[in-house]
Short mmCIF file of C-alpha atoms and ligand atoms in Angstrom, two decimals:
data_model
loop_
_atom_site.label_atom_id
_atom_site.label_comp_id
_atom_site.label_asym_id
_atom_site.label_seq_id
_atom_site.Cartn_x
_atom_site.Cartn_y
_atom_site.Cartn_z
CA MET A 1499 -41.87 8.15 -24.32
CA ALA A 1500 -46.04 7.45 -22.26
CA ALA A 1501 -48.77 7.92 -25.43
CA ALA A 1502 -50.34 11.49 -23.52
CA THR A 1503 -46.74 12.57 -23.92
CA ARG A 1504 -46.31 11.38 -27.30
CA ALA A 1505 -49.62 12.87 -28.35
CA ARG A 1506 -48.40 16.10 -26.40
CA VAL A 1507 -44.76 16.63 -28.54
CA ALA A 1508 -46.70 15.69 -31.83
CA HIS A 1509 -49.52 18.16 -31.15
CA LEU A 1510 -46.56 20.74 -30.78
CA LEU A 1511 -44.82 20.29 -33.72
CA ARG A 1512 -48.31 20.27 -36.06
CA GLN A 1513 -48.50 23.05 -33.79
CA LEU A 1514 -44.65 24.49 -34.71
CA GLN A 1515 -44.97 23.32 -38.42
CA ARG A 1516 -48.37 26.16 -38.73
CA ALA A 1517 -46.44 28.61 -36.32
CA ALA A 1518 -43.12 28.21 -39.73
CA CYS A 1519 -45.89 29.32 -41.57
CA GLN A 1520 -45.05 32.36 -43.94
CA CYS A 1521 -47.90 33.87 -44.85
CA PRO A 1522 -49.10 36.97 -43.27
CA THR A 1523 -51.38 34.85 -41.41
CA HIS A 1524 -49.54 32.78 -38.69
CA SER A 1525 -45.79 34.92 -39.84
CA HIS A 1526 -46.17 36.89 -36.16
CA THR A 1527 -45.93 35.82 -32.95
CA TYR A 1528 -46.19 38.66 -30.97
CA SER A 1529 -49.93 40.20 -32.42
CA GLN A 1530 -50.16 42.67 -28.78
CA ALA A 1531 -48.55 46.55 -30.40
CA LEU A 1532 -47.37 48.32 -27.26
CA GLY A 1533 -50.37 49.83 -25.07
CA LEU A 1534 -53.19 47.88 -26.91
CA ALA A 1535 -54.90 44.62 -25.45
CA PRO A 1536 -55.54 41.88 -27.47
CA SER A 1537 -60.08 42.96 -27.95
CA GLY A 1538 -62.50 41.54 -25.50
CA LYS A 1539 -59.32 40.99 -22.43
CA THR A 1540 -57.22 44.18 -20.43
CA THR A 1541 -54.22 44.11 -19.57
CA ASP A 1542 -52.77 43.78 -15.86
CA TYR A 1543 -53.30 47.03 -13.51
CA ALA A 1544 -50.85 45.09 -10.25
CA PHE A 1545 -47.70 43.76 -10.10
CA GLU A 1546 -46.46 41.17 -6.87
CA MET A 1547 -42.70 40.72 -5.57
CA ALA A 1548 -42.01 37.33 -4.64
CA VAL A 1549 -39.03 36.27 -3.15
CA SER A 1550 -36.73 33.43 -1.17
CA ASN A 1551 -36.29 35.02 2.04
CA ILE A 1552 -31.90 35.54 1.39
CA ARG A 1553 -29.29 35.95 4.07
CA TYR A 1554 -25.92 36.15 2.83
CA GLY A 1555 -22.65 36.51 4.70
CA ALA A 1556 -19.08 34.84 4.22
CA GLY A 1557 -18.84 31.23 5.99
CA VAL A 1558 -22.88 31.39 6.42
CA THR A 1559 -23.27 28.10 5.17
CA LYS A 1560 -21.80 26.16 8.46
CA GLU A 1561 -25.38 27.90 9.62
CA VAL A 1562 -27.30 25.13 7.22
CA GLY A 1563 -27.57 22.50 9.61
CA MET A 1564 -28.67 24.12 12.12
CA ASP A 1565 -31.68 25.83 10.26
CA LEU A 1566 -32.37 21.62 9.54
CA GLN A 1567 -32.56 21.25 12.64
CA ASN A 1568 -35.41 24.30 13.77
CA MET A 1569 -37.31 23.37 10.92
CA GLY A 1570 -37.12 19.57 12.49
CA ALA A 1571 -35.93 18.40 9.23
CA LYS A 1572 -35.69 14.39 9.93
CA ASN A 1573 -34.84 13.46 6.78
CA VAL A 1574 -32.61 15.73 4.33
CA CYS A 1575 -32.20 15.86 1.28
CA LEU A 1576 -28.42 17.09 -0.16
CA MET A 1577 -28.18 17.17 -4.56
CA THR A 1578 -25.68 18.23 -6.59
CA ASP A 1579 -23.54 18.06 -9.46
CA LYS A 1580 -20.57 15.18 -9.74
CA ASN A 1581 -18.27 18.06 -10.23
CA LEU A 1582 -18.76 19.78 -6.64
CA SER A 1583 -19.41 16.89 -4.52
CA GLN A 1584 -15.69 16.54 -4.67
CA LEU A 1585 -15.51 20.84 -3.67
CA PRO A 1586 -15.13 21.77 -0.91
CA PRO A 1587 -19.11 23.84 -1.16
CA VAL A 1588 -20.20 20.41 -1.34
CA GLN A 1589 -17.81 19.00 2.48
CA MET A 1590 -18.63 22.35 4.34
CA VAL A 1591 -22.59 21.68 3.61
CA MET A 1592 -22.39 18.33 5.42
CA ASP A 1593 -19.71 18.92 8.10
CA SER A 1594 -22.51 21.33 8.97
CA LEU A 1595 -25.26 18.25 8.71
CA VAL A 1596 -23.68 15.68 10.34
CA LYS A 1597 -22.41 18.74 13.29
CA ASN A 1598 -25.91 19.16 13.98
CA GLY A 1599 -26.69 15.24 13.81
CA ILE A 1600 -28.99 15.68 9.90
CA ASN A 1601 -29.32 12.76 9.28
CA PHE A 1602 -28.91 13.01 5.16
CA LYS A 1603 -28.75 11.26 1.87
CA MET A 1604 -27.45 12.30 -1.34
CA TYR A 1605 -28.02 12.79 -5.01
CA ASP A 1606 -24.54 13.73 -7.07
CA ASN A 1607 -25.95 13.17 -10.22
CA VAL A 1608 -27.63 16.96 -11.31
CA ARG A 1609 -26.98 17.38 -14.90
CA VAL A 1610 -25.06 20.59 -16.10
CA GLU A 1611 -27.39 22.11 -17.84
CA PRO A 1612 -30.80 19.83 -16.69
CA THR A 1613 -33.06 18.38 -18.77
CA ASP A 1614 -36.56 16.48 -18.53
CA ARG A 1615 -35.14 13.22 -18.66
CA SER A 1616 -32.17 13.39 -15.66
CA PHE A 1617 -35.57 16.17 -13.87
CA MET A 1618 -37.32 12.97 -13.86
CA GLU A 1619 -33.70 10.86 -12.51
CA ALA A 1620 -33.74 12.94 -9.16
CA ILE A 1621 -37.66 13.47 -9.06
CA GLU A 1622 -37.35 9.29 -9.23
CA PHE A 1623 -34.82 9.63 -6.10
CA ALA A 1624 -37.09 12.41 -4.26
CA LYS A 1625 -39.87 10.16 -4.26
CA LYS A 1626 -38.13 6.62 -3.31
CA GLY A 1627 -36.36 8.63 -0.25
CA VAL A 1628 -39.89 10.25 1.17
CA PHE A 1629 -37.98 13.51 2.55
CA ASP A 1630 -39.48 15.79 4.43
CA ALA A 1631 -36.39 18.52 3.67
CA TYR A 1632 -34.42 19.85 0.34
CA VAL A 1633 -30.35 21.19 -0.31
CA ALA A 1634 -29.25 22.78 -3.32
CA VAL A 1635 -25.82 22.65 -3.06
CA GLY A 1636 -24.12 24.18 -6.67
CA GLY A 1637 -25.61 26.58 -10.16
CA GLY A 1638 -28.79 26.02 -11.23
CA SER A 1639 -28.53 23.43 -12.99
CA THR A 1640 -28.77 22.02 -9.11
CA MET A 1641 -31.07 24.60 -8.32
CA ASP A 1642 -33.88 23.45 -10.79
CA THR A 1643 -33.61 19.85 -10.53
CA CYS A 1644 -33.79 19.62 -6.70
CA LYS A 1645 -36.80 22.40 -6.95
CA ALA A 1646 -38.17 19.85 -9.76
CA ALA A 1647 -37.32 17.31 -7.13
CA ASN A 1648 -39.83 19.05 -4.48
CA LEU A 1649 -42.86 19.38 -6.68
CA TYR A 1650 -43.23 16.07 -7.97
CA ALA A 1651 -42.03 14.30 -4.34
CA SER A 1652 -44.91 16.47 -3.29
CA SER A 1653 -47.54 15.84 -6.23
CA PRO A 1654 -46.39 12.88 -7.03
CA HIS A 1655 -49.86 11.80 -9.09
CA SER A 1656 -48.80 14.39 -11.96
CA ASP A 1657 -48.04 14.23 -15.34
CA PHE A 1658 -44.04 15.60 -15.86
CA LEU A 1659 -45.91 17.65 -18.49
CA ASP A 1660 -48.51 18.97 -16.15
CA TYR A 1661 -46.45 22.03 -14.51
CA VAL A 1662 -44.11 22.55 -17.15
CA ASN A 1663 -44.72 25.97 -19.04
CA ALA A 1664 -47.26 26.42 -22.09
CA PRO A 1665 -48.00 25.84 -24.47
CA ILE A 1666 -45.02 23.54 -24.35
CA GLY A 1667 -46.42 21.39 -21.15
CA MET A 1668 -50.23 22.71 -19.69
CA GLY A 1669 -48.85 25.49 -16.92
CA LYS A 1670 -51.01 24.33 -14.40
CA PRO A 1671 -50.50 26.21 -11.50
CA VAL A 1672 -49.07 25.04 -8.17
CA SER A 1673 -50.80 24.26 -5.53
CA VAL A 1674 -49.08 21.29 -3.66
CA PRO A 1675 -47.96 22.26 -0.41
CA LEU A 1676 -44.18 21.28 -0.74
CA LYS A 1677 -40.80 20.46 1.74
CA PRO A 1678 -39.34 22.62 3.04
CA LEU A 1679 -35.32 23.97 0.22
CA ILE A 1680 -32.61 25.37 1.25
CA ALA A 1681 -30.29 26.84 -1.83
CA VAL A 1682 -26.76 27.45 -1.14
CA PRO A 1683 -25.78 29.12 -5.05
CA THR A 1684 -21.91 28.22 -5.44
CA THR A 1685 -22.09 29.75 -9.80
CA SER A 1686 -23.37 34.00 -9.62
CA GLY A 1687 -25.54 33.99 -12.17
CA THR A 1688 -28.44 32.70 -12.33
CA GLY A 1689 -29.91 33.95 -8.69
CA SER A 1690 -32.40 30.15 -8.78
CA GLU A 1691 -31.92 31.27 -4.83
CA THR A 1692 -34.43 33.95 -5.47
CA THR A 1693 -36.53 31.97 -8.25
CA GLY A 1694 -39.11 30.19 -8.11
CA VAL A 1695 -38.55 28.92 -11.50
CA ALA A 1696 -36.41 25.60 -12.84
CA ILE A 1697 -35.10 25.43 -16.54
CA PHE A 1698 -34.20 21.78 -18.06
CA ASP A 1699 -34.12 20.79 -21.34
CA TYR A 1700 -37.06 18.77 -22.82
CA GLU A 1701 -34.82 16.90 -25.35
CA HIS A 1702 -37.75 16.20 -27.75
CA LEU A 1703 -38.45 19.19 -28.73
CA LYS A 1704 -34.74 20.18 -28.65
CA VAL A 1705 -35.71 23.49 -26.71
CA LYS A 1706 -35.19 24.76 -22.91
CA THR A 1707 -38.38 25.46 -21.17
CA GLY A 1708 -39.45 25.29 -17.36
CA ILE A 1709 -41.58 25.37 -14.62
CA ALA A 1710 -42.76 28.91 -13.45
CA SER A 1711 -44.33 29.02 -9.96
CA ARG A 1712 -43.34 31.21 -7.11
CA ALA A 1713 -44.24 27.92 -5.24
CA ILE A 1714 -41.75 26.45 -5.75
CA LYS A 1715 -39.50 29.76 -4.78
CA PRO A 1716 -36.57 27.91 -2.09
CA THR A 1717 -37.74 28.13 1.51
CA LEU A 1718 -34.64 30.75 2.61
CA GLY A 1719 -31.74 31.06 -0.09
CA LEU A 1720 -27.82 30.55 1.73
CA ILE A 1721 -25.53 32.56 -0.27
CA ASP A 1722 -21.91 32.26 0.67
CA PRO A 1723 -18.70 34.22 -0.90
CA LEU A 1724 -17.14 31.80 -0.40
CA HIS A 1725 -17.62 29.11 -2.64
CA THR A 1726 -17.11 31.47 -5.43
CA LEU A 1727 -13.70 31.30 -4.62
CA HIS A 1728 -13.95 28.54 -6.20
CA MET A 1729 -15.01 28.76 -9.97
CA PRO A 1730 -13.33 28.74 -13.42
CA ASP A 1731 -12.97 31.74 -14.62
CA ARG A 1732 -14.99 30.85 -17.20
CA VAL A 1733 -18.11 29.33 -15.46
CA VAL A 1734 -17.28 33.42 -13.42
CA ALA A 1735 -17.51 34.74 -17.01
CA ASN A 1736 -20.58 33.20 -18.54
CA SER A 1737 -22.61 32.47 -15.28
CA GLY A 1738 -21.90 36.51 -15.31
CA PHE A 1739 -23.05 37.57 -18.32
CA ASP A 1740 -26.15 35.63 -17.31
CA VAL A 1741 -26.52 38.02 -14.43
CA LEU A 1742 -25.92 41.31 -17.30
CA CYS A 1743 -28.57 39.68 -19.16
CA HIS A 1744 -31.83 39.17 -16.06
CA ALA A 1745 -30.83 43.03 -15.41
CA LEU A 1746 -30.86 44.40 -19.14
CA GLU A 1747 -33.70 42.62 -19.99
CA SER A 1748 -35.85 42.93 -17.53
CA TYR A 1749 -35.21 46.40 -17.33
CA THR A 1750 -36.41 46.56 -20.97
CA ALA A 1751 -39.25 44.11 -20.71
CA LEU A 1752 -43.07 44.67 -21.48
CA PRO A 1753 -44.33 47.05 -18.32
CA TYR A 1754 -46.78 45.12 -16.45
CA HIS A 1755 -49.52 47.84 -17.38
CA MET A 1756 -48.56 47.08 -20.74
CA ARG A 1757 -49.14 42.35 -20.78
CA SER A 1758 -52.69 40.93 -20.54
CA PRO A 1759 -54.35 39.14 -19.97
CA CYS A 1760 -55.52 40.47 -16.71
CA PRO A 1761 -55.50 37.60 -14.70
CA SER A 1762 -59.37 36.63 -13.53
CA ASN A 1763 -57.34 35.21 -10.09
CA PRO A 1764 -54.26 35.88 -8.75
CA ILE A 1765 -53.38 32.37 -8.57
CA THR A 1766 -53.03 32.89 -12.64
CA ARG A 1767 -51.36 35.99 -12.39
CA PRO A 1768 -47.43 35.25 -14.09
CA ALA A 1769 -44.73 35.52 -11.88
CA TYR A 1770 -42.60 36.65 -15.16
CA GLN A 1771 -44.93 40.13 -15.16
CA GLY A 1772 -43.64 42.53 -16.69
CA SER A 1773 -40.80 45.67 -15.68
CA ASN A 1774 -42.16 46.73 -12.83
CA PRO A 1775 -40.89 49.99 -10.59
CA VAL A 1776 -39.87 47.12 -7.68
CA SER A 1777 -38.17 45.18 -9.91
CA ASP A 1778 -36.55 47.69 -11.50
CA ILE A 1779 -34.14 49.17 -8.69
CA TRP A 1780 -32.86 45.46 -8.23
CA ALA A 1781 -32.25 45.43 -11.79
CA VAL A 1782 -30.06 48.50 -12.47
CA HIS A 1783 -27.76 48.24 -8.79
CA ALA A 1784 -27.34 44.78 -10.11
CA LEU A 1785 -25.88 46.24 -13.11
CA ARG A 1786 -23.57 48.39 -11.81
CA ILE A 1787 -22.10 46.09 -9.57
CA VAL A 1788 -21.51 44.24 -12.81
CA ALA A 1789 -19.87 47.09 -14.27
CA LYS A 1790 -17.75 47.36 -12.15
CA TYR A 1791 -16.74 43.70 -11.16
CA LEU A 1792 -16.92 41.65 -13.56
CA LYS A 1793 -14.37 41.68 -15.45
CA ARG A 1794 -11.59 41.74 -12.05
CA ALA A 1795 -14.04 38.52 -11.23
CA VAL A 1796 -13.28 36.71 -14.09
CA ARG A 1797 -9.42 38.13 -14.57
CA ASN A 1798 -8.04 37.13 -10.27
CA PRO A 1799 -10.14 34.62 -8.72
CA ASP A 1800 -8.90 36.17 -5.15
CA ASP A 1801 -10.42 38.65 -5.65
CA LEU A 1802 -13.33 38.24 -2.44
CA GLU A 1803 -14.76 41.71 -3.15
CA ALA A 1804 -14.62 40.85 -7.08
CA ARG A 1805 -16.59 38.02 -6.78
CA SER A 1806 -18.48 38.65 -3.05
CA ASN A 1807 -19.88 41.99 -5.11
CA MET A 1808 -20.41 39.41 -7.97
CA HIS A 1809 -21.99 36.74 -6.73
CA LEU A 1810 -25.08 39.43 -4.99
CA ALA A 1811 -25.88 40.79 -8.49
CA SER A 1812 -26.64 37.68 -9.31
CA ALA A 1813 -29.22 37.86 -6.28
CA PHE A 1814 -30.07 40.81 -6.51
CA ALA A 1815 -30.83 40.36 -10.71
CA GLY A 1816 -33.02 37.47 -10.15
CA ILE A 1817 -35.31 39.06 -7.23
CA GLY A 1818 -35.91 41.51 -10.29
CA PHE A 1819 -36.68 39.45 -13.13
CA GLY A 1820 -37.23 36.61 -10.95
CA ASN A 1821 -40.41 39.25 -10.91
CA ALA A 1822 -40.48 41.28 -13.93
CA GLY A 1823 -39.31 38.42 -16.37
CA VAL A 1824 -36.41 38.44 -19.41
CA HIS A 1825 -37.25 38.62 -22.77
CA LEU A 1826 -35.36 37.89 -26.56
CA CYS A 1827 -31.47 36.77 -25.63
CA HIS A 1828 -33.31 34.57 -23.17
CA GLY A 1829 -36.40 33.50 -25.50
CA MET A 1830 -33.97 33.00 -28.22
CA SER A 1831 -31.39 31.01 -26.21
CA TYR A 1832 -33.50 28.19 -25.30
CA PRO A 1833 -33.06 26.88 -28.51
CA ILE A 1834 -29.08 27.09 -28.94
CA SER A 1835 -28.62 24.98 -25.79
CA GLY A 1836 -30.68 23.01 -27.28
CA LEU A 1837 -29.27 22.50 -30.82
CA VAL A 1838 -26.31 22.37 -29.28
CA LYS A 1839 -23.52 19.89 -32.03
CA THR A 1840 -20.60 19.33 -30.94
CA TYR A 1841 -19.36 22.48 -28.37
CA LYS A 1842 -17.09 21.83 -25.82
CA ALA A 1843 -17.35 24.55 -23.06
CA LYS A 1844 -13.89 25.35 -21.67
CA ASP A 1845 -14.08 25.06 -17.79
CA TYR A 1846 -17.43 22.96 -17.44
CA ASN A 1847 -16.50 19.46 -15.96
CA VAL A 1848 -18.71 17.71 -18.16
CA ASP A 1849 -18.86 15.12 -20.75
CA HIS A 1850 -21.42 15.95 -23.66
CA PRO A 1851 -21.65 19.33 -26.25
CA LEU A 1852 -22.98 22.39 -23.98
CA VAL A 1853 -23.88 26.12 -24.33
CA PRO A 1854 -23.43 27.81 -21.43
CA HIS A 1855 -26.21 29.06 -20.44
CA GLY A 1856 -24.61 32.20 -20.11
CA LEU A 1857 -23.17 32.37 -23.50
CA SER A 1858 -26.54 31.51 -24.93
CA VAL A 1859 -28.03 34.72 -24.16
CA VAL A 1860 -25.22 36.78 -24.00
CA LEU A 1861 -24.17 36.45 -28.14
CA THR A 1862 -27.49 38.02 -29.42
CA SER A 1863 -27.47 40.93 -26.42
CA PRO A 1864 -26.01 43.38 -29.58
CA ALA A 1865 -28.54 42.00 -31.70
CA VAL A 1866 -31.57 42.08 -29.24
CA PHE A 1867 -31.00 45.47 -27.20
CA THR A 1868 -30.58 46.88 -30.73
CA PHE A 1869 -33.67 45.16 -32.58
CA THR A 1870 -35.45 46.38 -28.37
CA ALA A 1871 -34.59 49.99 -28.75
CA GLN A 1872 -36.93 52.59 -30.06
CA MET A 1873 -39.29 50.62 -27.68
CA SER A 1874 -37.96 52.61 -24.81
CA PRO A 1875 -34.59 54.69 -25.54
CA GLU A 1876 -33.71 56.34 -22.69
CA ARG A 1877 -33.52 52.82 -20.64
CA HIS A 1878 -31.19 51.32 -23.31
CA LEU A 1879 -28.96 54.68 -23.05
CA GLU A 1880 -29.14 54.44 -19.27
CA THR A 1881 -27.56 50.43 -18.80
CA ALA A 1882 -25.46 51.40 -21.71
CA GLU A 1883 -24.46 54.58 -19.34
CA ILE A 1884 -23.69 52.23 -16.60
CA LEU A 1885 -21.95 49.77 -19.56
CA GLY A 1886 -19.34 52.79 -19.54
CA ALA A 1887 -20.39 53.73 -22.84
CA ASP A 1888 -19.68 58.07 -22.64
CA THR A 1889 -23.56 58.84 -23.82
CA ARG A 1890 -23.20 63.17 -22.96
CA THR A 1891 -23.36 64.02 -26.47
CA ALA A 1892 -25.64 60.69 -28.19
CA ARG A 1893 -28.64 61.14 -29.38
CA ILE A 1894 -31.94 59.02 -28.59
CA PRO A 1895 -32.39 57.37 -31.89
CA ASP A 1896 -28.82 55.71 -31.62
CA ALA A 1897 -29.63 54.44 -28.07
CA GLY A 1898 -29.85 50.94 -30.14
CA PRO A 1899 -26.80 51.24 -31.43
CA ILE A 1900 -24.68 53.17 -28.67
CA LEU A 1901 -25.53 49.84 -26.62
CA ALA A 1902 -24.49 46.78 -28.67
CA ASP A 1903 -21.69 48.64 -28.73
CA THR A 1904 -21.28 48.37 -25.63
CA LEU A 1905 -22.32 45.02 -25.62
CA ARG A 1906 -19.65 43.69 -28.29
CA LYS A 1907 -16.75 45.54 -26.73
CA PHE A 1908 -17.26 44.27 -22.92
CA LEU A 1909 -17.22 40.29 -24.85
CA PHE A 1910 -14.68 41.33 -26.44
CA ASP A 1911 -12.17 41.73 -23.33
CA LEU A 1912 -13.95 38.60 -22.04
CA ASP A 1913 -12.17 36.93 -24.64
CA VAL A 1914 -15.79 35.86 -25.32
CA ASP A 1915 -16.52 33.34 -28.29
CA ASP A 1916 -17.08 35.54 -32.06
CA GLY A 1917 -21.01 34.74 -32.23
CA LEU A 1918 -23.48 32.55 -32.55
CA ALA A 1919 -20.51 30.18 -35.32
CA ALA A 1920 -18.28 30.28 -33.22
CA ILE A 1921 -20.56 27.62 -30.91
CA GLY A 1922 -21.24 25.68 -34.23
CA TYR A 1923 -23.49 27.17 -36.02
CA SER A 1924 -24.57 28.57 -39.56
CA LYS A 1925 -27.38 30.19 -41.30
CA ALA A 1926 -28.67 27.14 -42.91
CA ASP A 1927 -29.52 26.96 -38.60
CA ILE A 1928 -31.83 29.20 -38.56
CA PRO A 1929 -34.52 28.36 -39.83
CA ALA A 1930 -34.74 25.46 -36.51
CA LEU A 1931 -33.82 28.29 -34.24
CA VAL A 1932 -36.46 30.69 -35.02
CA LYS A 1933 -38.54 27.49 -34.87
CA GLY A 1934 -36.80 26.43 -31.23
CA THR A 1935 -37.57 29.35 -29.97
CA LEU A 1936 -41.55 29.68 -31.49
CA PRO A 1937 -42.45 28.20 -28.31
CA GLN A 1938 -40.71 30.77 -25.36
CA GLU A 1939 -43.67 33.74 -25.99
CA ARG A 1940 -43.67 32.82 -22.26
CA VAL A 1941 -40.75 35.22 -21.82
CA THR A 1942 -40.56 36.37 -26.32
CA LYS A 1943 -43.94 38.15 -25.73
CA LEU A 1944 -42.83 40.33 -22.65
CA ALA A 1945 -40.19 41.95 -25.61
CA PRO A 1946 -40.66 46.03 -25.52
CA ARG A 1947 -41.17 45.21 -29.36
CA PRO A 1948 -43.27 42.80 -30.67
CA GLN A 1949 -41.14 40.16 -33.12
CA SER A 1950 -42.23 38.38 -36.64
CA GLU A 1951 -40.55 35.71 -38.05
CA GLU A 1952 -38.52 37.63 -40.42
CA ASP A 1953 -36.86 39.54 -36.99
CA LEU A 1954 -36.34 36.97 -35.72
CA SER A 1955 -34.67 35.09 -38.32
CA ALA A 1956 -32.34 38.60 -39.17
CA LEU A 1957 -31.56 38.83 -34.93
CA PHE A 1958 -29.94 35.42 -35.14
CA GLU A 1959 -28.87 35.86 -38.59
CA ALA A 1960 -26.80 39.47 -36.81
CA SER A 1961 -25.85 37.06 -34.04
CA MET A 1962 -23.10 35.35 -36.14
CA LYS A 1963 -20.84 37.68 -35.99
CA LEU A 1964 -20.23 39.70 -33.39
CA TYR A 1965 -16.75 41.28 -33.85
N1 NAD B 908 -33.81 29.12 -11.96
C1 NAD B 908 -33.81 29.93 -12.48
O1 NAD B 908 -34.12 30.93 -11.74
C2 NAD B 908 -32.53 30.42 -14.14
C3 NAD B 908 -32.29 31.52 -14.89
C4 NAD B 908 -31.64 31.59 -15.19
C5 NAD B 908 -31.01 30.12 -15.66
N2 NAD B 908 -31.20 29.17 -14.81
C6 NAD B 908 -30.45 27.98 -15.55
O2 NAD B 908 -29.19 27.07 -14.11
C7 NAD B 908 -28.62 26.50 -15.52
C8 NAD B 908 -26.86 27.28 -15.15
O3 NAD B 908 -26.41 27.19 -14.50
P1 NAD B 908 -24.91 28.21 -14.14
O4 NAD B 908 -24.81 29.00 -14.71
O5 NAD B 908 -25.31 28.56 -12.32
O6 NAD B 908 -24.35 26.61 -13.73
P2 NAD B 908 -24.48 25.71 -13.44
O7 NAD B 908 -25.03 25.18 -12.10
O8 NAD B 908 -25.07 24.41 -14.73
O9 NAD B 908 -22.80 24.79 -13.55
C9 NAD B 908 -21.52 25.42 -14.31
C10 NAD B 908 -20.84 24.46 -13.61
O10 NAD B 908 -19.24 25.14 -13.22
C11 NAD B 908 -19.34 24.49 -11.78
N3 NAD B 908 -19.42 24.77 -10.41
C12 NAD B 908 -20.76 25.53 -10.06
N4 NAD B 908 -20.34 26.25 -9.16
C13 NAD B 908 -19.00 26.30 -8.63
C14 NAD B 908 -17.56 25.67 -7.55
N5 NAD B 908 -18.36 26.44 -6.84
N6 NAD B 908 -17.01 25.92 -8.26
C15 NAD B 908 -16.18 25.54 -9.38
N7 NAD B 908 -17.08 24.84 -9.76
C16 NAD B 908 -18.32 25.23 -9.88
C17 NAD B 908 -20.24 23.33 -11.71
O11 NAD B 908 -20.31 21.94 -11.33
C18 NAD B 908 -20.81 23.17 -13.11
O12 NAD B 908 -20.02 22.27 -14.09
C19 NAD B 908 -29.15 26.42 -16.57
O13 NAD B 908 -29.45 25.10 -16.69
C20 NAD B 908 -30.03 28.18 -16.73
O14 NAD B 908 -31.35 27.91 -17.81
C21 NAD B 908 -31.97 29.28 -13.97
ZN1 ZN B 909 -30.69 33.25 -17.51
#
């Protein structure tokens, strides 16, 4: 570890210890009451939609070589993970590159659920290769790794933490030009082909964090539903839960005009801005597709209609949450993934323990939405109805429990592990899980309801068992 990084980690650990103090001064992670701005600052008054160009169609992958030719690319980096490098999606991309005479080098060492170390290995490869374009073929792990490689190869003198979200990193705005990146998603989950977000596990702190900047979003997302036919059922289920939570969290996030501070320059307006009328449309539409197709897509690998629709839903939810943000399920998921002990995820062809991202977000969802519902009960009830609840005689104050019950049933029907206890956590882990959530303010502050450390502890405890 470089001296600067060591000093920063020590500083962060001190901050976390202070934040873990239970005294009244330190016990609130979020001080902004709904509708009130911290003194001296005003809330935002505008929001911006940024999204990659996307092209959708069965077999559209064969166009990637022509796209690179049209861009004038001469030396391309093709990124993927070891498992996918043996599967048809990568073969289809390589065929198209060869057919169109594109010179490329393949990096297939992407780590499933990447870490700062695995990001840095990919960055080294990118720096050495002096590439003029990138193609990422895979799920969020591959697309995010490729975004980071493109960013740091384009800004070779930057320290790794420079662009990482504060408070873990410096959160500097990106002002260097990046090379074109074409993302070919092979899961139906992250929507990373549409977003300026790259997530990794920061190993020194055992929590996930990321880089969030419109500048790193792919130039083009090639969404080819044929790739989804190769996904094993748990990858379909877990990545589908990611879509579910992206939609639910972005739709119930703090509205953008209640977020503070108001940026003094548009370059510092965050990618995650709070719920807004445009993101709302994408979130609700994605949720309807999840309700209609996710179970079918999990249960039947040949159901092209269901799998195609989930592939689109992933992009739709990405457009929504990529601009509105997510909140507590995601904020709490980062230590759930980061502190993994021995859990081995079925269908994930990797040699390290991992809690798949979609699973780590969905396990707390019943507790989270029970907690947040009082701030926007109508929205919570509306989403419960979309997910199949009969809300005709429902009372507004019951919105939270109704959505939570609907989610529990949904998860039970899809054979999801019975809560955090089933993936290796116990009550004794709660302080560490809370501590790992505290630095996730970029998302936890977007929750519609402020939360104290005691609230976070209670949410983790309520998520130990679901059924
Ligand atoms: N950038 C964003 O906006 C964003 C949003 C949410 C999550 N994420 C991050 O994305 C990562 C998770 O990504 P993911 O859920 O897409 O999965 P993934 O990329 O981690 O892949 C999961 C597994 O599925 C396999 N796989 C992928 N596509 C396949 C296919 N078509 N056929 C067969 N096997 C296939 C992979 O080889 C791997 O073993 C996490 O690190 C998460 O934090 C990023
Ligand atoms: Zn997610």
